[in-house]
C-alpha cells in the first residue's frame, strides 16, 4: 500500500469500531485497524468476535488485528479474515491487560521469541495478505527485545512492524521510549510504524526523524477525529462540526449495536467530544444519565444551541 502522509488510526479495543473509523477516515486517516479480535472467539464464531468484523463498504483499507498464543489458531483465524475481505492481518504483541497476557497472548508473547516466531510464521504461510506485528518495547526495562523479535519476524516475511515504545510494566505511563523506536528503525529494513502519544505535528516529525515511516494515532483520536486534519495542517473543528459528528457517531453506534448499547458506547466519547467547550462538565454529567438515542441527540443539540445562541 502506498500512503501520502501515512497517518493511521490505531487499534483501540472498545473504541475503533466502524463508526469511529469512518469519521477518522473523513478527516485524513489513511489506514485503520479493527479492535483486537480473539482468534479463538472468531473460530468458535462467538458473537463478540464476529461483531468486530462488521463494517460498511467504504471502510478500507482495513487491517484485522488478532490476539492469541496459539500458532494454529492464529493461522486459521487469519484465513477466515482473508476470506472476509480484510486488507491485511496484524498480530497483537502489545496488549498488556491481565486477561490477555494471562493466556500467553499480547505482549506476553514477547517473553518467548521462539514461540512468537512460530506463530508469526504460521500466519505468514497461511495467507497471501500482508502481515504485520504490533509490538511493545518489551516486557520490562530489563528485557527490551523489540529489535530481536522484529528481526526474527522480518526473516519469515512480515511486511511491517508497529512499535508502541513502552514496556508492559510502563503500561501507558511516562514518556515513550523513543530510543527503542530509533534502534528498531535501524535494525530492520521493513517499514516501522510509530504508535504512542502522537498528538501534534511535532510528534510526527520526531517519530519521522527517528526512522518511522508511518504514524498511528490512538487515544488522541477518541472524540477527536479532526486530529488527522490538524496533523495534515488543517484547523480545529467548529462547534457545528462537533455537533454534526457527535450526532452521526451516535447514529452509527446505534445502527451497529442497537439503541440501548449504542447509547452506552457513545458515553465513552461524550467527554472528549465536548472537551474545552464551555459547560462541558455539566453537559457530560447530564448526558451520561440518558439511555435513549432521541433524548441524547436532543441533549447534544441543546448543548450546542446554548453555545451559539441559536434555537436547536
Ligand atoms: C483503550 C485502549 C484500547 C487499546 N486497544 C488496543 C488493541 O485492541 N490492539 C492494540 O494493538 N493496541 C491497543 N491499544 C494500544 C494503542 O493501539 C496504542 O498503541 C497506544 O494507546 C499508544 O498510542 P496512543 O498514545 O496514540 O494512544 C489500546 C489502547 C487503549 C488506551
PDB file of C-alpha atoms and ligand atoms in Angstrom, residues 10-13 15 35-36 65 92 134 164 172 195-197 217-219, ligand 1:
ATOM      1  CA  UNK A  10      -4.527   2.717  15.936  1.00  0.00           C
ATOM      2  CA  UNK A  11      -6.483  -0.317  17.113  1.00  0.00           C
ATOM      3  CA  UNK A  12      -8.323   0.640  20.308  1.00  0.00           C
ATOM      4  CA  UNK A  13     -10.412  -2.062  21.869  1.00  0.00           C
ATOM      5  CA  UNK A  15     -13.484   2.340  20.510  1.00  0.00           C
ATOM      6  CA  UNK A  35     -10.140  -3.622  17.543  1.00  0.00           C
ATOM      7  CA  UNK A  36      -8.208  -6.718  18.574  1.00  0.00           C
ATOM      8  CA  UNK A  65      -5.859  -7.493  14.295  1.00  0.00           C
ATOM      9  CA  UNK A  92      -1.133  -8.223  18.635  1.00  0.00           C
ATOM     10  CA  UNK A 134       2.378  -4.714  16.752  1.00  0.00           C
ATOM     11  CA  UNK A 164       4.461   1.264  20.870  1.00  0.00           C
ATOM     12  CA  UNK A 172       0.603   3.729  29.289  1.00  0.00           C
ATOM     13  CA  UNK A 195       2.475   4.344  17.940  1.00  0.00           C
ATOM     14  CA  UNK A 196       2.414   6.313  21.171  1.00  0.00           C
ATOM     15  CA  UNK A 197       1.495   9.841  22.237  1.00  0.00           C
ATOM     16  CA  UNK A 217      -2.909   7.905  16.412  1.00  0.00           C
ATOM     17  CA  UNK A 218      -4.815   6.164  19.186  1.00  0.00           C
ATOM     18  CA  UNK A 219      -6.121   7.966  22.257  1.00  0.00           C
TER      19      UNK A 219
HETATM   20  C1  LIG B   1      -8.463   1.816  25.471  1.00  0.00           C
HETATM   21  C2  LIG B   1      -7.337   1.268  24.641  1.00  0.00           C
HETATM   22  C3  LIG B   1      -7.540   0.143  23.868  1.00  0.00           C
HETATM   23  C4  LIG B   1      -6.480  -0.388  23.113  1.00  0.00           C
HETATM   24  N1  LIG B   1      -6.708  -1.488  22.339  1.00  0.00           N
HETATM   25  C5  LIG B   1      -5.707  -1.972  21.569  1.00  0.00           C
HETATM   26  C6  LIG B   1      -5.930  -3.088  20.713  1.00  0.00           C
HETATM   27  O1  LIG B   1      -7.032  -3.634  20.610  1.00  0.00           O
HETATM   28  N2  LIG B   1      -4.872  -3.541  19.990  1.00  0.00           N
HETATM   29  C7  LIG B   1      -3.617  -2.948  20.055  1.00  0.00           C
HETATM   30  O2  LIG B   1      -2.686  -3.391  19.388  1.00  0.00           O
HETATM   31  N3  LIG B   1      -3.395  -1.893  20.847  1.00  0.00           N
HETATM   32  C8  LIG B   1      -4.403  -1.382  21.583  1.00  0.00           C
HETATM   33  N4  LIG B   1      -4.177  -0.278  22.346  1.00  0.00           N
HETATM   34  C9  LIG B   1      -2.881   0.422  22.239  1.00  0.00           C
HETATM   35  C10 LIG B   1      -2.956   1.513  21.151  1.00  0.00           C
HETATM   36  O3  LIG B   1      -3.159   0.964  19.869  1.00  0.00           O
HETATM   37  C11 LIG B   1      -1.674   2.370  21.113  1.00  0.00           C
HETATM   38  O4  LIG B   1      -0.571   1.591  20.742  1.00  0.00           O
HETATM   39  C12 LIG B   1      -1.381   3.036  22.469  1.00  0.00           C
HETATM   40  O5  LIG B   1      -2.566   3.539  23.060  1.00  0.00           O
HETATM   41  C13 LIG B   1      -0.372   4.178  22.317  1.00  0.00           C
HETATM   42  O6  LIG B   1      -0.806   5.101  21.357  1.00  0.00           O
HETATM   43  P1  LIG B   1      -1.640   6.456  21.711  1.00  0.00           P
HETATM   44  O7  LIG B   1      -0.800   7.224  22.707  1.00  0.00           O
HETATM   45  O8  LIG B   1      -1.755   7.150  20.382  1.00  0.00           O
HETATM   46  O9  LIG B   1      -2.924   6.040  22.298  1.00  0.00           O
HETATM   47  C14 LIG B   1      -5.198   0.232  23.136  1.00  0.00           C
HETATM   48  C15 LIG B   1      -5.004   1.361  23.937  1.00  0.00           C
HETATM   49  C16 LIG B   1      -6.048   1.882  24.671  1.00  0.00           C
HETATM   50  C17 LIG B   1      -5.803   3.116  25.516  1.00  0.00           C
END
